Tab-separated table of N, CA and C in Angstrom:
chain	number	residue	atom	x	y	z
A	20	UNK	N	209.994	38.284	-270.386
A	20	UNK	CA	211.032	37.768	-271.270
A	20	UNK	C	212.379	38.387	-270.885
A	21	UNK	N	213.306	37.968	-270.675
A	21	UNK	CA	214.366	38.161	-270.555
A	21	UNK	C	215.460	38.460	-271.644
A	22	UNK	N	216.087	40.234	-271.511
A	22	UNK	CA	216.764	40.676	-272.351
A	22	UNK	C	218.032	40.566	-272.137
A	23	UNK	N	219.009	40.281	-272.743
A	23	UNK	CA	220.331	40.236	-272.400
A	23	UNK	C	220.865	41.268	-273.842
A	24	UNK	N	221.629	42.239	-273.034
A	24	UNK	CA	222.563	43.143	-274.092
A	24	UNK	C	224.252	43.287	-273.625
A	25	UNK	N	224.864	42.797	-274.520
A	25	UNK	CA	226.480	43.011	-274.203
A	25	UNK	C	227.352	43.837	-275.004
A	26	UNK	N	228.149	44.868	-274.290
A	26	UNK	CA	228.718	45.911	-274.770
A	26	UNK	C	230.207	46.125	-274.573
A	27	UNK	N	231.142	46.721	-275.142
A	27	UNK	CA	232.028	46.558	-274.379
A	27	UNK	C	233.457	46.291	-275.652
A	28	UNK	N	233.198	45.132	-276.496
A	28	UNK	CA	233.850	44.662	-277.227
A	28	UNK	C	234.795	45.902	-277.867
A	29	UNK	N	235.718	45.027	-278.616
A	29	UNK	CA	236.635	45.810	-279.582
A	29	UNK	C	237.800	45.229	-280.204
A	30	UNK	N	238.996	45.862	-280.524
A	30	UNK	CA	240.434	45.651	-280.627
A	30	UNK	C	241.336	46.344	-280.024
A	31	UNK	N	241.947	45.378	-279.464
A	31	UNK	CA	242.949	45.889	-278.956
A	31	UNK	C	244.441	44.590	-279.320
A	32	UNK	N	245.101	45.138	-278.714
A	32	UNK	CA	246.885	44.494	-278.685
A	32	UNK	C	247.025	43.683	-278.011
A	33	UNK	N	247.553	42.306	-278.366
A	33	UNK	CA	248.061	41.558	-277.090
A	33	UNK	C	248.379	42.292	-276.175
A	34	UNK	N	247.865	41.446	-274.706
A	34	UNK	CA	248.970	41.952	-273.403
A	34	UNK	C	247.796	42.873	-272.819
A	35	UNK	N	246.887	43.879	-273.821
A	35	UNK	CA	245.843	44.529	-273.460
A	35	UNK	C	245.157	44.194	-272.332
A	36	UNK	N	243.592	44.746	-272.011
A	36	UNK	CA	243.047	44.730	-271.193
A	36	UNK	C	241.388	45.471	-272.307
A	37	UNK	N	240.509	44.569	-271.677
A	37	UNK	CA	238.525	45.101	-272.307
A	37	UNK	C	237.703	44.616	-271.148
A	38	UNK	N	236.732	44.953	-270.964
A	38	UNK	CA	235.879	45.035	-269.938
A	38	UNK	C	234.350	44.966	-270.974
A	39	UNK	N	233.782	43.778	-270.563
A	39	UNK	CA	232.751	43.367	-271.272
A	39	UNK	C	231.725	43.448	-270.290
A	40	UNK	N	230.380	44.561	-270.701
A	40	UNK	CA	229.194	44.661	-269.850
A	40	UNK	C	227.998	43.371	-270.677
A	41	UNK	N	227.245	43.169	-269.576
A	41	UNK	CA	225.848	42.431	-270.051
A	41	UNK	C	224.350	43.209	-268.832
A	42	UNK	N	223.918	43.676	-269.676
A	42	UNK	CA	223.080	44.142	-268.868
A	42	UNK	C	221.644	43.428	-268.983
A	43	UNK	N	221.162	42.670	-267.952
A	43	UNK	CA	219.950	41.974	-268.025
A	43	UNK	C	218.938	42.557	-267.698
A	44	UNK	N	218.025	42.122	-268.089
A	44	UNK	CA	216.558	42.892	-268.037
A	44	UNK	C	215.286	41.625	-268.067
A	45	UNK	N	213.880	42.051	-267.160
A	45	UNK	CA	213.016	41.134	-267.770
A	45	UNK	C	212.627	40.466	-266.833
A	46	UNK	N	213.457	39.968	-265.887
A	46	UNK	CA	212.816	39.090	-264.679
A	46	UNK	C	214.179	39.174	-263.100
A	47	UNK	N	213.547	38.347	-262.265
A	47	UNK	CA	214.184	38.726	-261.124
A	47	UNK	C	215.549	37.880	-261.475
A	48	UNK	N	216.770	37.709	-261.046
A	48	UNK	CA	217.848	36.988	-261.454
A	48	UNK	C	218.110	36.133	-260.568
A	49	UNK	N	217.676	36.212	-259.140
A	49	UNK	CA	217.931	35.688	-257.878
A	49	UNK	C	218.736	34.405	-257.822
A	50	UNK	N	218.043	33.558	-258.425
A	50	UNK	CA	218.626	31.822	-258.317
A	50	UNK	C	219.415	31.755	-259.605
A	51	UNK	N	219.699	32.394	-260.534
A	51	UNK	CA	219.990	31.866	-261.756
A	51	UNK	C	221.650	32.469	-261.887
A	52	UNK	N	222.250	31.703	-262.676
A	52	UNK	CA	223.653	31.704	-263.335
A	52	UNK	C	223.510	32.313	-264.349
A	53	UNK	N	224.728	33.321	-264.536
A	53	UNK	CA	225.166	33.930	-265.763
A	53	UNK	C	226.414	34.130	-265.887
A	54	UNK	N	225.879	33.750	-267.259
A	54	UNK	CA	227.790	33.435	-267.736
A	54	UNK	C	228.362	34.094	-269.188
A	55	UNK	N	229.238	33.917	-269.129
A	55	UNK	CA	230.153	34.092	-270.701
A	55	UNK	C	230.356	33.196	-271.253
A	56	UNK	N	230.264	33.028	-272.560
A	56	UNK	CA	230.819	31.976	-273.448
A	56	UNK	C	231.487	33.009	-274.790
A	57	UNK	N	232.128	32.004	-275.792
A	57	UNK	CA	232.906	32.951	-276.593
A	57	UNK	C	232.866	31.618	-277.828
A	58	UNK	N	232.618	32.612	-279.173
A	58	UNK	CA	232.787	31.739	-280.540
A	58	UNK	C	233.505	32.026	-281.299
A	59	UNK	N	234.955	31.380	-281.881
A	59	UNK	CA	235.404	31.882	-282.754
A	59	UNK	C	235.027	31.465	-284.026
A	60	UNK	N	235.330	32.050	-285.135
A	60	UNK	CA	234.936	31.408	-286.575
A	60	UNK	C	235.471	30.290	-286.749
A	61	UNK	N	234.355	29.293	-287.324
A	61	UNK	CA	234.937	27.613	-287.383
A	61	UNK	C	235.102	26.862	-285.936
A	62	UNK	N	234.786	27.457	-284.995
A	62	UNK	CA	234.889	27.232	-283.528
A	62	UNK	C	233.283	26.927	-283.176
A	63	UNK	N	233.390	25.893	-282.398
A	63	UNK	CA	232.389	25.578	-281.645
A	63	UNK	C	232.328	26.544	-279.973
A	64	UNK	N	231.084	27.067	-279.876
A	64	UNK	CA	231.177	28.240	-278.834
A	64	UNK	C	231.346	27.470	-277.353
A	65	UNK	N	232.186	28.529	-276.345
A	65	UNK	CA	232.697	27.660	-275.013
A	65	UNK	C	232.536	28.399	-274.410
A	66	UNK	N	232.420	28.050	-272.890
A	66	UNK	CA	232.414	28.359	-271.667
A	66	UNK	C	234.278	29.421	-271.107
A	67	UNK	N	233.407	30.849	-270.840
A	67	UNK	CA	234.410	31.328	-270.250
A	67	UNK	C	234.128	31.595	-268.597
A	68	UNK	N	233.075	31.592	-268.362
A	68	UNK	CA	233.054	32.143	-266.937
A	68	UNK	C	231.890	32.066	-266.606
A	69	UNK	N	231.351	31.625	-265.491
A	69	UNK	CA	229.628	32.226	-264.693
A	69	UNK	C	229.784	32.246	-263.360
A	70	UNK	N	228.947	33.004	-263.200
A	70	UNK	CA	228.709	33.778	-261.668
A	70	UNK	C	227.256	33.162	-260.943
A	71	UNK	N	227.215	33.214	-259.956
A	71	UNK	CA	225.763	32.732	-259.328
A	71	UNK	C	225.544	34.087	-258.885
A	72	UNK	N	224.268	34.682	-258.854
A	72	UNK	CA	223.761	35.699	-259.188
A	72	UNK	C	223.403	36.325	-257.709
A	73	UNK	N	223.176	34.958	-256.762
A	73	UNK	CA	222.994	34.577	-255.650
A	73	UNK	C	223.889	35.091	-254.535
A	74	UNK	N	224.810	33.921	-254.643
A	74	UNK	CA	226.122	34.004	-253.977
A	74	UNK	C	227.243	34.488	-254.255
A	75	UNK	N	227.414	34.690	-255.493
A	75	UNK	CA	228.244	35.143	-256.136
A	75	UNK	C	229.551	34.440	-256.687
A	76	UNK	N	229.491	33.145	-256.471
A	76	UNK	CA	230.525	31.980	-256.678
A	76	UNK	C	230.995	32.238	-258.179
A	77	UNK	N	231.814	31.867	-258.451
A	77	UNK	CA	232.699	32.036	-259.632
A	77	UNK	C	233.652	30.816	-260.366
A	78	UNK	N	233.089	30.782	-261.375
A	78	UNK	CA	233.695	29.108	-261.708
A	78	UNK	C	234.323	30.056	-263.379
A	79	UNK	N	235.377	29.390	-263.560
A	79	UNK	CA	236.263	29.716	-265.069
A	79	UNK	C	236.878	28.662	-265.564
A	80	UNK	N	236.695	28.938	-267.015
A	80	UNK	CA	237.443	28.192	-267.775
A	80	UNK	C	239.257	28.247	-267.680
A	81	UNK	N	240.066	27.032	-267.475
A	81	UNK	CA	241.406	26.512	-267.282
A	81	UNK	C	242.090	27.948	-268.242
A	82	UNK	N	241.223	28.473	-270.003
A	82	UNK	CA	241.917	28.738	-270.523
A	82	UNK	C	241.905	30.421	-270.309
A	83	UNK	N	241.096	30.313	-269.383
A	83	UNK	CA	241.203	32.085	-268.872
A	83	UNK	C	241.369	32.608	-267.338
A	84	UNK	N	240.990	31.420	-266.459
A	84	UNK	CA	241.153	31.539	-265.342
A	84	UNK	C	243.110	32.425	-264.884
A	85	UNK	N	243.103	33.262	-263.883
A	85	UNK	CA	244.226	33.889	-263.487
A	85	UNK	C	244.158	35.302	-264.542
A	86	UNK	N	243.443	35.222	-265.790
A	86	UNK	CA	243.458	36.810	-266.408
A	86	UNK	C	242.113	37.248	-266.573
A	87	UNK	N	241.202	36.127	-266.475
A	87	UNK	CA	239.757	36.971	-266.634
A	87	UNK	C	238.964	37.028	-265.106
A	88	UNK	N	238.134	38.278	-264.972
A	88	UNK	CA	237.341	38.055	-264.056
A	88	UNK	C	235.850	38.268	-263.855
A	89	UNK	N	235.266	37.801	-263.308
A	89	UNK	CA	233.620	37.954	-263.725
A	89	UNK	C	232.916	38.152	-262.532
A	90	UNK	N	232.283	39.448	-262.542
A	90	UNK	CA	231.468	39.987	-261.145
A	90	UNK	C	229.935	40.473	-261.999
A	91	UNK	N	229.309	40.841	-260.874
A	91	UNK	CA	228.234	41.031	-260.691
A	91	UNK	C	227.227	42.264	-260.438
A	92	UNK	N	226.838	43.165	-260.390
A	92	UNK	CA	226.231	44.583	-259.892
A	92	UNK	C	224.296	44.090	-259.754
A	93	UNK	N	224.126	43.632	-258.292
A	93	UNK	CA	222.832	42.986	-258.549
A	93	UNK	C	221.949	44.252	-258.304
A	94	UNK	N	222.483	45.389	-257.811
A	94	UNK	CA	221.638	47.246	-257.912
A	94	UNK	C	221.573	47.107	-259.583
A	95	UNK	N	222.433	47.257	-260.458
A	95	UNK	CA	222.451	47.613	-261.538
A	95	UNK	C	222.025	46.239	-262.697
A	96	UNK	N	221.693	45.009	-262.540
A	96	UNK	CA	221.567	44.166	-263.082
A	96	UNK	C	222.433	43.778	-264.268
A	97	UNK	N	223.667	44.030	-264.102
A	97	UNK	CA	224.660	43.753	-264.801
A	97	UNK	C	225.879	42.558	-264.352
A	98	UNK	N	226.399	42.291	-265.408
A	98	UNK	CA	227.896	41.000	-265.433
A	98	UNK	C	228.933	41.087	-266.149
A	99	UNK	N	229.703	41.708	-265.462
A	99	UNK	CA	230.881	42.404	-266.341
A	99	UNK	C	231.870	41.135	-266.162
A	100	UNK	N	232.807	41.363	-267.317
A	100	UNK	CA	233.789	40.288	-267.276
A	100	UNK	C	235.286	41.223	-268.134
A	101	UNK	N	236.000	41.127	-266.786
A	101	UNK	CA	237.315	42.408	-266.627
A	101	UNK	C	238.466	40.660	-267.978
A	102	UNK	N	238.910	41.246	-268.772
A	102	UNK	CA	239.740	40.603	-269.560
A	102	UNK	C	240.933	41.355	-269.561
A	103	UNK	N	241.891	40.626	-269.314
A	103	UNK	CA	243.544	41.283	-268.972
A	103	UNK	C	244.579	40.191	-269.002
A	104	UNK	N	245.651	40.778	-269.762
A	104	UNK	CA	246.840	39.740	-270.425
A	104	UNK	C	245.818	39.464	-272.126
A	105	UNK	N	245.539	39.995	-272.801
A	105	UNK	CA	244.730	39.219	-273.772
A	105	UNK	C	245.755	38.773	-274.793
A	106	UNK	N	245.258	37.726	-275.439
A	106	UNK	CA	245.787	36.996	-276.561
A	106	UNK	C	244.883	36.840	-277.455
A	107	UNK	N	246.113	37.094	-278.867
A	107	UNK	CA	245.028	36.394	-280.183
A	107	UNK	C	244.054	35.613	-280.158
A	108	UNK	N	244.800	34.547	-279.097
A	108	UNK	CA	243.446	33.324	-279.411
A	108	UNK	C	242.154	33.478	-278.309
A	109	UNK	N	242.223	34.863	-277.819
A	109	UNK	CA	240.956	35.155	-276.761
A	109	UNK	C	240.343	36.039	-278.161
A	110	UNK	N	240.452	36.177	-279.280
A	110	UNK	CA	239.245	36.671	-280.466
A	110	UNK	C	238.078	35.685	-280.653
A	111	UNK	N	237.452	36.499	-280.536
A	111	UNK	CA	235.791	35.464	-280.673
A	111	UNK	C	234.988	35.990	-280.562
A	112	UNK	N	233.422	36.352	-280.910
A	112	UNK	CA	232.436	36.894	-280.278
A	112	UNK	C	232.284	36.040	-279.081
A	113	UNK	N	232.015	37.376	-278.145
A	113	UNK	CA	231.336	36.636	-276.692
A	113	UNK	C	230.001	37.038	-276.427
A	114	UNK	N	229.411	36.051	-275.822
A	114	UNK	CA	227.974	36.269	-275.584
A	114	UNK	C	227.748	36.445	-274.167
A	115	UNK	N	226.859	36.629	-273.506
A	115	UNK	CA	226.371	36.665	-272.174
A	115	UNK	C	225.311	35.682	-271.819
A	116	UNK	N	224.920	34.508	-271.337
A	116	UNK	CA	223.559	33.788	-270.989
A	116	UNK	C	223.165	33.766	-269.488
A	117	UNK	N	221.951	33.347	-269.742
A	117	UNK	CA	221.421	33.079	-268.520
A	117	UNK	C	220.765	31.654	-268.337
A	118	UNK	N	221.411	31.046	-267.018
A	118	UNK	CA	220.420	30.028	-266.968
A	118	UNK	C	219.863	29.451	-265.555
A	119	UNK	N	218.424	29.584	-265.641
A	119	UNK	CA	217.296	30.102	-264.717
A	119	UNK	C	217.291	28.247	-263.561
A	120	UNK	N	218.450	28.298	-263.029
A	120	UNK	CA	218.793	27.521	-262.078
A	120	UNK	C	219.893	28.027	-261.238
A	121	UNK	N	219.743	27.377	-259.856
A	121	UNK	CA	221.328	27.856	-259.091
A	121	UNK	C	222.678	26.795	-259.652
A	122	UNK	N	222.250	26.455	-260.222
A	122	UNK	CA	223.411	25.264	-260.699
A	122	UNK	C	223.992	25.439	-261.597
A	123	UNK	N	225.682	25.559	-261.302
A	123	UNK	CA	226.233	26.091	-262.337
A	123	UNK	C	226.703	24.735	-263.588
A	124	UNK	N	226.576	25.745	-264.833
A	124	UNK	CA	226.994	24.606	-265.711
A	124	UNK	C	227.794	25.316	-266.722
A	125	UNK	N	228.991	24.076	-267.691
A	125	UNK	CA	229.286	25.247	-268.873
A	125	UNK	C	229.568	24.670	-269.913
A	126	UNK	N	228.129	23.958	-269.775
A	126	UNK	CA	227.662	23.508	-271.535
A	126	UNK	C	226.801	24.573	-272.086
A	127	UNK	N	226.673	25.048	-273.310
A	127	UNK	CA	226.254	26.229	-273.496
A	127	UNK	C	224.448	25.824	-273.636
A	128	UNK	N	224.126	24.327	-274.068
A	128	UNK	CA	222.811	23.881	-274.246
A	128	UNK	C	222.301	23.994	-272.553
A	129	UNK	N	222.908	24.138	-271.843
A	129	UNK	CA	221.679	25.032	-270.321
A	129	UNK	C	221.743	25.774	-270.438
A	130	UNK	N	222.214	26.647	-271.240
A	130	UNK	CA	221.583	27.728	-271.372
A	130	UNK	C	220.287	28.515	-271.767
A	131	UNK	N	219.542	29.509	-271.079
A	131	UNK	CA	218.552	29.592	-271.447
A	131	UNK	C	217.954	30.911	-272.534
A	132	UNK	N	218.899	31.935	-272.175
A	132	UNK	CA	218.585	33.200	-272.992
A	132	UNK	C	220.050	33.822	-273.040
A	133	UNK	N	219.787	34.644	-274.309
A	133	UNK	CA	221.185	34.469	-274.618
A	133	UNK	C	221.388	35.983	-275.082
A	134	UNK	N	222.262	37.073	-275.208
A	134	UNK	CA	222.322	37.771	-275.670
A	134	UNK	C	223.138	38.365	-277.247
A	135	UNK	N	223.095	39.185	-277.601
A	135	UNK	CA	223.360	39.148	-279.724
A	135	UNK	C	225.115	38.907	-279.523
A	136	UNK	N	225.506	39.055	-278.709
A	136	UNK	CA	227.053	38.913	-278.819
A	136	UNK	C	227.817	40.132	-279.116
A	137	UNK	N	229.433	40.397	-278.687
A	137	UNK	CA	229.937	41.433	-278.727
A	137	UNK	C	231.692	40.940	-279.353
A	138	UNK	N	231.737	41.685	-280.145
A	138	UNK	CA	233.090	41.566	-281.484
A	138	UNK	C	234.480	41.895	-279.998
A	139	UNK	N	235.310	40.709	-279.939
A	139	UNK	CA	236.216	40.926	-279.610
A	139	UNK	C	237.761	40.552	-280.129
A	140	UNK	N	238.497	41.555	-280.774
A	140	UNK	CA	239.439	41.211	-281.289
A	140	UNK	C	240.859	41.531	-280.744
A	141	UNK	N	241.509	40.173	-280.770
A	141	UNK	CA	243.087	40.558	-280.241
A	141	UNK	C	244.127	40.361	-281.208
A	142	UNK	N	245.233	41.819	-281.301
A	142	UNK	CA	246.062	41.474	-282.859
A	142	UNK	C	247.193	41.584	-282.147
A	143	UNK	N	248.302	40.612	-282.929
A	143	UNK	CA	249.142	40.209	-281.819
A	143	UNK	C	250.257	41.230	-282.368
């Protein structure tokens, strides 16, 4: 079974900078995508970023691409996602998923396992 734990979250100030860990556990990751998504309250949850676990390809969302970045540690089985320039409207819990294909997607329903989510708040 596959564990996903994400750490990292907090508050900080516009303009800031947070560094969000996901550390996976449970099975080999080889072929599969992992990504970020983010929910705000009254918000339907979205696609911020996934990585191929593989190759390491990198696909982002329009509304974070140029300040967020999303790598990989395949020694350490982790997916950090470096957040910098932040804005109010980057508050949301973010989650970490996995989904057990090489094909990237960023509808959150391919997703397959998901981790409890991590409190991120930006006060302007």
């Amino acid at each position: 079974q596959v564990q996903l734990v994400e750490s990292g979250g907090g508050l900080v100030q516009a303009g800031g900078s947070l560094r969000l860990s996901c550390a996976a556990s449970g099975q080999t990751f080889s072929s599969y995508q992992l990504a970020w998504f983010r929910q705000a309250p009254g918000k339907e949850r979205e696609f911020v970023a996934a990585i191929s676990w593989s190759s390491g390809g990198t696909y982002y969302a329009n509304s974070v691409k140029g300040r967020f970045t999303i790598s990989r540690d395949n020694a350490k089985n982790t997916v950090d996602l470096q957040m910098n320039s932040l804005k109010p409207e980057d508050t949301a819990v973010y989650y970490c998923a996995v989904r057990r294909t090489y094909y990237y997607s960023s509808s959150p329903d391919r997703y397959d396992y998901w981790g409890q989510g991590t409190q991120v708040t930006v006060s302007s």
